[in-house]
Tab-separated table of C-alpha atoms and ligand atoms in Angstrom:
chain	number	residue	atom	x	y	z
A	1018	MET	CA	47.178	8.291	138.033
A	1019	ALA	CA	47.212	10.106	141.345
A	1020	VAL	CA	46.458	13.810	141.600
A	1021	THR	CA	49.741	15.683	141.251
A	1022	ILE	CA	50.876	18.297	143.765
A	1023	LYS	CA	52.957	21.017	142.156
A	1024	SER	CA	56.165	22.321	143.714
A	1025	GLU	CA	56.770	26.075	144.153
A	1026	ARG	CA	58.840	26.058	140.975
A	1027	GLU	CA	56.094	24.294	139.041
A	1028	ILE	CA	53.484	26.674	140.427
A	1029	GLU	CA	55.502	29.614	139.106
A	1030	LEU	CA	55.540	27.998	135.646
A	1031	MET	CA	51.784	27.333	135.847
A	1032	ARG	CA	51.211	30.974	136.832
A	1033	GLU	CA	53.128	32.208	133.812
A	1034	SER	CA	51.436	29.763	131.426
A	1035	CYS	CA	48.045	30.911	132.710
A	1036	ARG	CA	48.933	34.607	132.683
A	1037	LEU	CA	49.854	34.366	129.011
A	1038	LEU	CA	46.636	32.486	128.237
A	1039	ALA	CA	44.600	35.223	129.920
A	1040	ILE	CA	46.145	37.723	127.503
A	1041	VAL	CA	45.224	35.509	124.541
A	1042	HIS	CA	41.626	35.370	125.748
A	1043	LYS	CA	41.497	39.139	126.227
A	1044	GLU	CA	42.740	39.740	122.681
A	1045	MET	CA	40.277	37.268	121.199
A	1046	GLU	CA	37.409	38.804	123.137
A	1047	GLU	CA	38.246	42.253	121.820
A	1048	ALA	CA	38.343	40.973	118.237
A	1049	ILE	CA	34.886	39.400	118.243
A	1050	LYS	CA	32.410	41.085	115.957
A	1051	PRO	CA	29.635	40.142	113.548
A	1052	GLY	CA	30.998	39.165	110.121
A	1053	MET	CA	34.132	37.412	111.280
A	1054	SER	CA	34.525	33.682	110.784
A	1055	THR	CA	35.232	31.158	113.504
A	1056	LYS	CA	38.454	30.411	111.620
A	1057	ASP	CA	39.509	34.071	111.991
A	1058	ILE	CA	39.351	33.592	115.773
A	1059	ASP	CA	41.453	30.441	115.590
A	1060	ILE	CA	44.074	32.174	113.457
A	1061	LEU	CA	44.239	35.097	115.879
A	1062	GLY	CA	44.579	32.860	118.949
A	1063	ASP	CA	47.079	30.529	117.318
A	1064	THR	CA	49.232	33.430	116.133
A	1065	LEU	CA	49.266	35.076	119.579
A	1066	ILE	CA	50.186	31.857	121.364
A	1067	ARG	CA	53.080	31.189	118.992
A	1068	LYS	CA	54.287	34.820	119.203
A	1069	MET	CA	54.532	34.300	122.958
A	1070	GLY	CA	56.877	31.388	122.266
A	1071	CYS	CA	54.269	28.919	123.488
A	1072	ILE	CA	52.548	25.899	121.943
A	1073	PRO	CA	48.773	25.639	121.426
A	1074	ASN	CA	48.023	22.461	123.368
A	1075	PHE	CA	44.708	21.682	121.658
A	1076	LYS	CA	46.186	21.481	118.174
A	1077	ASN	CA	46.419	17.799	117.185
A	1078	TYR	CA	45.232	16.725	120.638
A	1079	HIS	CA	43.564	13.428	119.704
A	1080	ARG	CA	43.698	14.868	116.167
A	1081	TYR	CA	41.692	18.005	116.992
A	1082	PRO	CA	42.449	20.135	113.901
A	1083	ALA	CA	42.737	23.663	115.388
A	1084	SER	CA	44.231	25.658	118.267
A	1085	ILE	CA	41.067	27.292	119.586
A	1086	CYS	CA	37.715	25.548	120.084
A	1087	VAL	CA	35.027	27.905	118.765
A	1088	SER	CA	31.460	26.854	119.596
A	1089	VAL	CA	28.465	28.909	118.473
A	1090	ASN	CA	24.972	29.002	120.050
A	1091	ASP	CA	23.774	25.395	120.574
A	1092	GLU	CA	27.345	24.108	120.202
A	1093	VAL	CA	28.541	23.246	123.694
A	1094	VAL	CA	32.273	22.686	123.161
A	1095	HIS	CA	34.894	21.573	120.625
A	1096	GLY	CA	33.433	23.440	117.657
A	1097	ILE	CA	35.904	23.271	114.771
A	1098	PRO	CA	36.888	26.660	113.336
A	1099	ASP	CA	35.648	27.122	109.777
A	1100	LYS	CA	36.186	30.053	107.398
A	1101	HIS	CA	32.612	29.660	106.149
A	1102	ARG	CA	31.083	29.880	109.632
A	1103	ILE	CA	30.353	33.582	110.054
A	1104	LEU	CA	29.399	35.091	113.422
A	1105	GLN	CA	26.091	36.955	113.312
A	1106	GLU	CA	24.773	39.701	115.565
A	1107	GLY	CA	22.883	37.997	118.395
A	1108	ASP	CA	24.993	34.825	118.439
A	1109	ILE	CA	26.850	33.646	121.507
A	1110	VAL	CA	30.289	32.163	120.973
A	1111	SER	CA	32.315	30.013	123.355
A	1112	LEU	CA	36.096	30.194	123.032
A	1113	ASP	CA	38.156	27.493	124.680
A	1114	ALA	CA	41.924	27.868	124.525
A	1115	GLY	CA	45.055	26.496	126.086
A	1116	LEU	CA	48.803	26.690	125.733
A	1117	ILE	CA	52.043	25.127	126.902
A	1118	TYR	CA	54.724	27.321	128.486
A	1119	LYS	CA	58.005	25.561	129.382
A	1120	GLY	CA	56.165	22.261	129.579
A	1121	TYR	CA	53.244	23.535	131.674
A	1122	HIS	CA	49.674	23.624	130.380
A	1123	SER	CA	46.984	26.229	130.911
A	1124	ASP	CA	43.320	25.948	129.915
A	1125	ALA	CA	40.464	28.456	130.010
A	1126	ALA	CA	37.147	29.143	128.287
A	1127	ARG	CA	34.689	32.013	128.044
A	1128	THR	CA	31.401	32.572	126.253
A	1129	HIS	CA	30.980	35.966	124.595
A	1130	ALA	CA	28.140	37.889	123.011
A	1131	VAL	CA	28.338	38.775	119.328
A	1132	GLY	CA	26.905	42.278	119.205
A	1133	LYS	CA	23.561	42.645	120.954
A	1134	ILE	CA	22.089	39.426	122.372
A	1135	SER	CA	18.799	38.508	124.034
A	1136	PRO	CA	18.416	38.961	127.817
A	1137	GLN	CA	17.937	35.191	128.069
A	1138	ALA	CA	21.267	34.530	126.362
A	1139	ARG	CA	22.954	37.127	128.567
A	1140	GLN	CA	21.592	35.440	131.671
A	1141	LEU	CA	22.866	32.042	130.520
A	1142	ILE	CA	26.375	33.450	130.019
A	1143	ASP	CA	26.359	35.233	133.373
A	1144	VAL	CA	24.987	32.264	135.315
A	1145	THR	CA	27.530	29.903	133.724
A	1146	ARG	CA	30.334	32.238	134.793
A	1147	GLN	CA	28.857	32.495	138.277
A	1148	CYS	CA	28.651	28.673	138.443
A	1149	PHE	CA	32.440	28.665	138.328
A	1150	PHE	CA	32.690	31.220	141.138
A	1151	GLU	CA	30.091	29.408	143.255
A	1152	GLY	CA	31.980	26.163	142.635
A	1153	ILE	CA	35.327	27.429	143.829
A	1154	LYS	CA	34.023	29.340	146.866
A	1155	ASN	CA	35.009	26.433	149.076
A	1156	ALA	CA	37.867	25.134	146.965
A	1157	LYS	CA	40.510	25.248	149.646
A	1158	ALA	CA	42.789	22.733	151.291
A	1159	GLY	CA	40.903	20.387	153.610
A	1160	ASN	CA	37.620	20.524	151.699
A	1161	TYR	CA	36.650	17.921	149.126
A	1162	LEU	CA	36.697	17.995	145.366
A	1163	PHE	CA	33.014	17.279	144.965
A	1164	ASP	CA	32.136	20.302	147.125
A	1165	ILE	CA	32.952	22.154	143.884
A	1166	SER	CA	30.650	19.915	141.810
A	1167	ASN	CA	27.785	20.204	144.281
A	1168	ALA	CA	27.961	24.003	144.424
A	1169	ILE	CA	27.949	24.305	140.623
A	1170	ASP	CA	24.962	21.973	140.367
A	1171	ALA	CA	22.955	23.819	143.016
A	1172	TYR	CA	23.483	27.180	141.357
A	1173	ALA	CA	22.769	26.102	137.753
A	1174	THR	CA	19.759	24.045	138.828
A	1175	SER	CA	18.261	27.026	140.655
A	1176	PHE	CA	17.874	28.681	137.224
A	1177	GLY	CA	16.366	25.542	135.672
A	1178	TYR	CA	19.325	25.070	133.367
A	1179	GLY	CA	20.656	21.735	132.099
A	1180	ILE	CA	24.123	20.731	133.277
A	1181	VAL	CA	26.236	18.859	130.744
A	1182	ARG	CA	27.274	15.518	132.253
A	1183	GLU	CA	29.352	13.950	129.496
A	1184	LEU	CA	32.205	16.435	129.832
A	1185	VAL	CA	33.988	17.420	133.029
A	1186	GLY	CA	36.779	19.567	134.430
A	1187	HIS	CA	40.170	18.099	135.235
A	1188	GLY	CA	43.540	18.386	136.860
A	1189	ILE	CA	46.187	20.131	134.736
A	1190	GLY	CA	49.960	20.530	134.783
A	1191	THR	CA	52.543	18.820	132.616
A	1192	GLN	CA	49.515	17.258	130.883
A	1193	LEU	CA	46.419	19.035	129.627
A	1194	HIS	CA	44.214	16.461	131.315
A	1195	GLU	CA	45.375	15.059	134.626
A	1196	ASP	CA	43.436	13.454	137.437
A	1197	PRO	CA	41.043	14.173	139.022
A	1198	GLN	CA	37.944	14.500	136.862
A	1199	ILE	CA	35.723	17.335	138.102
A	1200	PRO	CA	32.010	16.823	137.335
A	1201	ASN	CA	29.733	19.848	137.217
A	1202	PHE	CA	26.789	17.937	138.700
A	1203	ALA	CA	26.116	16.790	142.256
A	1204	GLN	CA	27.944	13.736	143.558
A	1205	ARG	CA	27.011	11.275	146.281
A	1206	ARG	CA	30.629	10.859	147.368
A	1207	LYS	CA	32.993	13.536	148.673
A	1208	GLY	CA	35.794	12.862	146.219
A	1209	PRO	CA	39.480	13.393	146.972
A	1210	ARG	CA	40.528	15.895	149.590
A	1211	LEU	CA	41.807	19.193	148.174
A	1212	ARG	CA	45.442	19.898	148.923
A	1213	PRO	CA	47.680	22.953	148.417
A	1214	GLY	CA	49.559	22.737	145.127
A	1215	MET	CA	46.776	21.049	143.153
A	1216	THR	CA	46.080	22.832	139.878
A	1217	LEU	CA	42.595	22.252	138.486
A	1218	ALA	CA	40.616	23.320	135.416
A	1219	VAL	CA	37.054	23.945	136.623
A	1220	GLU	CA	34.721	24.303	133.662
A	1221	PRO	CA	30.931	24.378	133.918
A	1222	MET	CA	29.121	23.757	130.617
A	1223	ILE	CA	25.495	24.827	131.006
A	1224	ASN	CA	22.511	24.531	128.631
A	1225	MET	CA	19.503	26.809	128.596
A	1226	GLY	CA	17.311	23.750	127.991
A	1227	GLY	CA	17.891	20.074	128.705
A	1228	ALA	CA	21.164	18.553	129.836
A	1229	ASP	CA	21.494	16.104	126.951
A	1230	VAL	CA	24.121	16.567	124.255
A	1231	VAL	CA	24.997	14.834	120.994
A	1232	TRP	CA	28.143	14.664	118.878
A	1233	LEU	CA	28.080	15.874	115.278
A	1234	ASP	CA	29.450	13.756	112.441
A	1235	ASP	CA	32.794	15.585	112.593
A	1236	ASP	CA	33.271	13.552	115.834
A	1237	TRP	CA	34.219	16.707	117.739
A	1238	THR	CA	31.449	19.271	117.908
A	1239	VAL	CA	29.191	18.679	120.900
A	1240	VAL	CA	25.713	20.248	120.545
A	1241	THR	CA	22.656	20.371	122.772
A	1242	GLU	CA	20.166	17.698	121.828
A	1243	ASP	CA	17.222	20.112	122.028
A	1244	GLY	CA	18.963	22.897	120.095
A	1245	SER	CA	19.013	25.231	123.108
A	1246	LEU	CA	21.899	27.642	123.703
A	1247	SER	CA	24.891	26.525	125.722
A	1248	ALA	CA	27.626	28.424	127.573
A	1249	HIS	CA	31.053	27.491	128.951
A	1250	TYR	CA	33.297	29.138	131.515
A	1251	GLU	CA	36.633	27.737	132.614
A	1252	ASN	CA	39.678	28.809	134.561
A	1253	THR	CA	42.780	27.027	135.758
A	1254	ILE	CA	43.007	27.449	139.532
A	1255	LEU	CA	45.548	26.696	142.256
A	1256	ILE	CA	44.440	25.180	145.560
A	1257	THR	CA	46.003	26.880	148.597
A	1258	GLU	CA	45.405	26.835	152.349
A	1259	GLY	CA	43.110	29.828	151.859
A	1260	GLU	CA	41.228	31.186	148.865
A	1261	PRO	CA	42.008	29.466	145.559
A	1262	GLU	CA	44.175	31.434	143.143
A	1263	ILE	CA	42.495	31.881	139.762
A	1264	LEU	CA	45.471	31.691	137.436
A	1265	THR	CA	43.836	32.451	134.063
A	1266	LEU	CA	42.069	35.712	134.959
A	1267	TYR	CA	43.278	38.784	133.056
B	1357	MF3	N1	39.616	22.619	126.515
B	1357	MF3	C1	39.171	21.283	126.566
B	1357	MF3	C2	39.119	20.972	128.011
B	1357	MF3	O1	38.795	21.836	128.721
B	1357	MF3	C3	40.030	20.391	125.795
B	1357	MF3	C4	39.905	20.618	124.380
B	1357	MF3	S1	40.691	19.353	123.604
B	1357	MF3	C5	40.540	19.696	121.992
B	1357	MF3	O2	39.390	19.950	128.502
B	1357	MF3	F1	41.171	18.788	121.413
B	1357	MF3	F2	39.280	19.742	121.657
B	1357	MF3	F3	41.044	20.831	121.756
B	1358	CO	CO1	39.554	22.025	130.287
């Protein structure tokens, strides 16, 4: 499938989908505290999305059983919410969420601290977020897709962190996952040229230790092989002639 270019009308729908998702993320962030279960977060996010008249796009996606992916500590992504999994002071928790508004998908992720966390964990969260911003610095029409990948790699690597290779960012629009795939590690090729009207989900997943990950027996939860902490930061962006528009920021 070719990379889709959105029309002005579609871009307006993407903007609204993403604006609503940013509110969902804000509300979930404010709710996080030690003692709550990962299922509590899923219920909160799911309820908000439906109150907005939208559809949680993760629910039942390839049979994923929840609306919000909640991944704790060494869990990289796709943690399955569980009422028995209780957040503890000092944990880090990655929330990945998406919704459909009038047929248009949004997708964003953040890693949050639960109470007071170690300076090392704080740095991992901050660097992962900055990886996104480094990546999109040159994400404008005329540049190449893998300029984003290369910038993310250079920044994460400068801290000695492991970059997850098995999972990548993606185009987004009337489907949650559209072309192109967006790796977070350096590429030899340039990739497709960026054009105005492309909407992309850029999502570095960064490990404090090694890059390798494994899947748990639930067939969803991705964890670091070495048990080190992992963080995730994702926004849906719009490519323009100038600076990219970050659609899922609050
Ligand atoms: N948010 C993921 C992504 O960024 C997709 C999650 S799919 C689910 O591509 F099924 F796990 F929810
Ligand atoms: Co995504």
